[in-house]
Short mmCIF file of C-alpha atoms in Angstrom, two decimals:
data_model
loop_
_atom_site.label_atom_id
_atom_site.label_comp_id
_atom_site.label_asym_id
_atom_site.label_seq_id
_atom_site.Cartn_x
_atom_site.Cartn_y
_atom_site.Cartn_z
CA UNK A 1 43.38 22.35 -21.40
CA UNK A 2 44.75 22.14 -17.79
CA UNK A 3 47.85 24.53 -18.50
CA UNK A 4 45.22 26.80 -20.16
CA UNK A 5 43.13 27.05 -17.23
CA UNK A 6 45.90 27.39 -15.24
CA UNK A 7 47.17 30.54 -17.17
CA UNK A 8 43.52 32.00 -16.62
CA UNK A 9 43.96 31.58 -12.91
CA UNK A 10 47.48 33.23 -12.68
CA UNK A 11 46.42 35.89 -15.16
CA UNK A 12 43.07 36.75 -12.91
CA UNK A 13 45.81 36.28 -9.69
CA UNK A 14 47.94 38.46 -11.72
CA UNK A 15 44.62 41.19 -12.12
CA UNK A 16 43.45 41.01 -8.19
CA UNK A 17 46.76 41.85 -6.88
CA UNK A 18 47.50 44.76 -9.40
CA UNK A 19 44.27 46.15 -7.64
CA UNK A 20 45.57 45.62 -4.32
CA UNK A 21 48.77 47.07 -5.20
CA UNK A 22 46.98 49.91 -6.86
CA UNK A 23 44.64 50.12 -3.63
CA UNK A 24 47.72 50.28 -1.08
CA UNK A 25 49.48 53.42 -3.23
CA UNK A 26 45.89 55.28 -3.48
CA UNK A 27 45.53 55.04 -0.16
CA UNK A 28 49.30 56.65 0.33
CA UNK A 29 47.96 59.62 -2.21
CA UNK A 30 50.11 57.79 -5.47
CA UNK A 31 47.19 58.87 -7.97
CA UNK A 32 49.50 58.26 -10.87
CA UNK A 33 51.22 54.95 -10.02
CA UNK A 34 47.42 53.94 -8.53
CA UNK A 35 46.11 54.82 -11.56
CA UNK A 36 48.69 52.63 -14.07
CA UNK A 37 47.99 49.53 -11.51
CA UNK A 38 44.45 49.61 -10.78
CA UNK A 39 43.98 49.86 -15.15
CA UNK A 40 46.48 47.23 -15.92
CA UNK A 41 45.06 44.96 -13.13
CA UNK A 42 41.15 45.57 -14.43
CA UNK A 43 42.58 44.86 -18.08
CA UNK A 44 44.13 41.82 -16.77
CA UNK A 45 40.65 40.67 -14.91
CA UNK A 46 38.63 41.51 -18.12
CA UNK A 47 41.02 39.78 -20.12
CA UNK A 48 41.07 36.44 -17.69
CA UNK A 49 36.73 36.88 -17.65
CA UNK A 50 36.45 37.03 -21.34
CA UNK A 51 38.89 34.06 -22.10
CA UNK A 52 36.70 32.16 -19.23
CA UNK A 53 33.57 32.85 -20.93
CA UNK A 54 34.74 31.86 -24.26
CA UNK A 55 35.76 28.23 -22.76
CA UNK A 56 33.02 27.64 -21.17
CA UNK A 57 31.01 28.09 -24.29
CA UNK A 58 33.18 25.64 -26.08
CA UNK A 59 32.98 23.15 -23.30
CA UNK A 60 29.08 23.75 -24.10
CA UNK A 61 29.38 22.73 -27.38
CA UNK A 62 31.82 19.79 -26.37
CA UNK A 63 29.38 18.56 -23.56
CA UNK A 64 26.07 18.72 -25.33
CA UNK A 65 27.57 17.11 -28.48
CA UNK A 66 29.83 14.44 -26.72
CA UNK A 67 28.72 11.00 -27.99
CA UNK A 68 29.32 7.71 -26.38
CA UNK A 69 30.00 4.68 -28.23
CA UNK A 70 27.46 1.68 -27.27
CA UNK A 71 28.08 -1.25 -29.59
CA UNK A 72 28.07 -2.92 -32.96
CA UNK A 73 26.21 -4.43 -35.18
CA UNK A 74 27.00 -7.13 -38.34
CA UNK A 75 25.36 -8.36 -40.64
CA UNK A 76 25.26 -11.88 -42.91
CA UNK A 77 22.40 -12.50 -44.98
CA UNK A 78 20.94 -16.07 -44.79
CA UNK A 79 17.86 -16.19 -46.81
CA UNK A 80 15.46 -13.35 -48.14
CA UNK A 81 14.38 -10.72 -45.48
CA UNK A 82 16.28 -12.96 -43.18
CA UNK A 83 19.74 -11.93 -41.32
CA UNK A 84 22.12 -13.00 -38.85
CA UNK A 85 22.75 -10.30 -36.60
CA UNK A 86 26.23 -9.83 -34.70
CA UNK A 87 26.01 -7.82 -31.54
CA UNK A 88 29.42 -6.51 -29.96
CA UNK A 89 29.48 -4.48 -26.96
CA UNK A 90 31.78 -3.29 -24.43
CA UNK A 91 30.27 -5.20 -21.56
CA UNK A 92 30.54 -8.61 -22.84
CA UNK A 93 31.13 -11.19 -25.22
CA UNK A 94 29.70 -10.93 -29.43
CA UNK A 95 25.93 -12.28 -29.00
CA UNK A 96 24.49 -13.73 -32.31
CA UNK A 97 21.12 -13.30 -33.50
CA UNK A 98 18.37 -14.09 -36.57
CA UNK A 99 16.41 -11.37 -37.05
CA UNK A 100 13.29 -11.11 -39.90
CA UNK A 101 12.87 -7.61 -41.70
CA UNK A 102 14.43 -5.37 -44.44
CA UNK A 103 15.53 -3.50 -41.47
CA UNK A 104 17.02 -3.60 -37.50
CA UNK A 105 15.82 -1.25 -34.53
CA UNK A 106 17.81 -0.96 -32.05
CA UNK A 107 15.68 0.21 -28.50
CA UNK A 108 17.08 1.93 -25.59
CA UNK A 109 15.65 3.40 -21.84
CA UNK A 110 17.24 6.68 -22.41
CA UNK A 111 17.96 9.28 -18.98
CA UNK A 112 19.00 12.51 -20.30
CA UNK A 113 20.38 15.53 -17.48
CA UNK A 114 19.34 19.34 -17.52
CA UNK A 115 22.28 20.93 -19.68
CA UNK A 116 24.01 22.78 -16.18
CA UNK A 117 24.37 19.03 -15.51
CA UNK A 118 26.08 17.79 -18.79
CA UNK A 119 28.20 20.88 -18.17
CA UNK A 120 29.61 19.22 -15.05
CA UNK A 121 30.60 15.77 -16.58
CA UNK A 122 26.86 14.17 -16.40
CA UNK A 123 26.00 12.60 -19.43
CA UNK A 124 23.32 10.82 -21.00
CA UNK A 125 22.67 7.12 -19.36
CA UNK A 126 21.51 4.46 -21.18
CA UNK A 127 19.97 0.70 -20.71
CA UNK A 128 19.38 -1.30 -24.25
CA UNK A 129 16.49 -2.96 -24.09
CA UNK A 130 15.71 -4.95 -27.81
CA UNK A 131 16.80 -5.89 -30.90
CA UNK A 132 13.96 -6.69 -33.96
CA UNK A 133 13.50 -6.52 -36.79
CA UNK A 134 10.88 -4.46 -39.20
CA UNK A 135 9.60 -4.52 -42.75
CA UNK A 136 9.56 -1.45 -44.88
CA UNK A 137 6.25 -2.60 -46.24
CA UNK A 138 3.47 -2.29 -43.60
CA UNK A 139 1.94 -5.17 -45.04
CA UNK A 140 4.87 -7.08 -44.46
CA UNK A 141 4.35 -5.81 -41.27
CA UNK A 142 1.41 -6.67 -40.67
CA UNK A 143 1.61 -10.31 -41.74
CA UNK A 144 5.19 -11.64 -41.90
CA UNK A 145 7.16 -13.40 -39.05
CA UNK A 146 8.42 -10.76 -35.73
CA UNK A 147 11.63 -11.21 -34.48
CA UNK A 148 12.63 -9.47 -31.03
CA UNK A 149 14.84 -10.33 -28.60
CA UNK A 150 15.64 -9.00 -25.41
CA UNK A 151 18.55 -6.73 -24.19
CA UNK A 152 18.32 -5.93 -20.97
CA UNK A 153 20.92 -8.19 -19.27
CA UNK A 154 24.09 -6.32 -21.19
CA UNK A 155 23.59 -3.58 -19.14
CA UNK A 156 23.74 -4.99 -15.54
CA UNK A 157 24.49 -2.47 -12.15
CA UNK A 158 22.42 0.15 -10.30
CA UNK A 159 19.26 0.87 -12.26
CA UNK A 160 19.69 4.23 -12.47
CA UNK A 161 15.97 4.78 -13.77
CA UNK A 162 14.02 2.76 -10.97
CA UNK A 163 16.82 5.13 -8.77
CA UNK A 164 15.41 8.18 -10.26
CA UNK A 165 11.62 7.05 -9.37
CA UNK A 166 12.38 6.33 -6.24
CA UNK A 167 14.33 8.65 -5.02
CA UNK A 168 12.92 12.46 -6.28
CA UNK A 169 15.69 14.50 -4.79
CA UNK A 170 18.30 12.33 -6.89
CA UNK A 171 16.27 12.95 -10.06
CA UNK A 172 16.35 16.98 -9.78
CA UNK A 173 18.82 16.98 -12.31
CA UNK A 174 17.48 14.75 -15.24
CA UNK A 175 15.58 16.70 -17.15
CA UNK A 176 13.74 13.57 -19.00
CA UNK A 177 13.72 9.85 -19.20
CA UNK A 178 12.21 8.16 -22.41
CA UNK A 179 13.20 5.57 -24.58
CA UNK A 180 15.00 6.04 -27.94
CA UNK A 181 15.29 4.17 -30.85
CA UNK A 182 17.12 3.66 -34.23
CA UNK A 183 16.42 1.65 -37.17
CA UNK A 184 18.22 1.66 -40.39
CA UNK A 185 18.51 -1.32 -43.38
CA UNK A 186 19.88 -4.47 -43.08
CA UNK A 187 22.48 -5.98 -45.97
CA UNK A 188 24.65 -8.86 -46.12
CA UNK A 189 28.02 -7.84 -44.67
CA UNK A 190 26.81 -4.71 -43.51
CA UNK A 191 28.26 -2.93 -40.28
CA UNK A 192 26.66 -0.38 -38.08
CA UNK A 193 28.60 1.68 -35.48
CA UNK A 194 25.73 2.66 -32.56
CA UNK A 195 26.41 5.55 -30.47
CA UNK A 196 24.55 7.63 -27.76
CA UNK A 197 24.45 11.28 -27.80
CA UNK A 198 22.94 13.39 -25.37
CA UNK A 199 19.62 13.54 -26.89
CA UNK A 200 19.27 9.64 -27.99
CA UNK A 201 20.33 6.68 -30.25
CA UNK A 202 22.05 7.33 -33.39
CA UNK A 203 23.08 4.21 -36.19
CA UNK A 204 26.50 5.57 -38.76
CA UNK A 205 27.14 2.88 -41.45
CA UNK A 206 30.93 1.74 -40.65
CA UNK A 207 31.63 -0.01 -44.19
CA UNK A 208 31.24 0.44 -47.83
CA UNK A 209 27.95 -2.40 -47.70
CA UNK A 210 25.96 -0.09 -44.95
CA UNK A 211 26.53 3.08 -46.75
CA UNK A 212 25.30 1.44 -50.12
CA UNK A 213 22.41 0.00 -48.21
CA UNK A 214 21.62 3.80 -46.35
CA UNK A 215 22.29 5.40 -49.91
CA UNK A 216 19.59 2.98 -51.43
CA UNK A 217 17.11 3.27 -48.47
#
């Protein structure tokens, strides 16, 4: 990508100095010679322009749909509606959990940037907040055992969020901060790959036992 960029630079370089060239022999009454530089030199400028515009739209595309991997999730089954949860993310050491349900949700404090901010590198920050589990029946819901625990220690640093409410001129560029969640089944020896995309929290079965468990959902 560099050496492209760099190509677009010499080629523009290439355009403006064409024009100058065609500028200085205008100047000494060269019409035709003028003529031939100043064309080739706006050719090479429109040329440069449209190639520009055409990766910057890409990078669009690449920015808004970048996704950032955030951890993963096993799982053993111990008893009915009862799991044994394996939590692995980049910031520390596998934490082990029992969670009650038919299925997980994973929560998150989500801070999401204006898109002329992804475009410059910024993208989506994230704090997990809790693990549970839920029932698919809301009666089940309603009366069986909860199981939550808290998340919010993985993520340790600069709260960017608190930063944000604090500090208005350093939040100009989010455009929103809410929290996200995602919740999909539980099954013995299933395994969930959790990711972050611009917009929220996504869950993407990573082994034949979470994509049964998805397909029979």
């Amino acid at each position: 990508m560099i050496v492209v960029y760099c190509t677009l630079a010499a080629l523009a370089a290439f355009g403006v100095l064409l024009l100058s060239h065609a500028t200085a022999r205008l100047r000494r009454r060269r019409v035709v010679t003028a003529s031939c530089s100043g064309a080739c030199g706006g050719l090479c400028l429109a040329l440069a322009a449209l190639a520009a515009a055409l990766l910057l739209n890409l990078h669009t595309y690449q920015r808004l749909s970048y996704e950032q991997p955030v951890a993963q999730l096993r799982f053993q089954a111990l008893a009915d509606q009862r799991f044994q949860a394996t939590l692995t993310t980049d910031t520390g050491t596998p934490r082990v959990f029992e969670l009650a349900g038919d299925e997980f949700q994973l929560d998150a404090r989500v801070l999401k940037w204006r898109a002329w901010a992804n475009l410059l590198g910024f993208d989506a920050l994230f704090r997990l907040e809790r693990l549970s589990g839920r029932y698919r029946d809301i009666a089940d819901e309603r009366d069986s055992p909860r199981s939550v625990v808290a998340l919010d220690d993985i993520e340790p640093g600069v709260n960017a969020f608190a930063l944000a409410r604090r500090i208005p001129d350093w939040a100009r560029p989010v455009d929103a901060r809410y929290g996200s969640a995602t919740y999909v089944p539980m099954a013995d020896r299933a395994t969930y790959d959790i990711a972050m995309t611009q917009s929220g929290l996504i869950a993407r079965p990573a082994n034949a036992a979470a994509r049964t468990a998805i397909n029979d959902w």
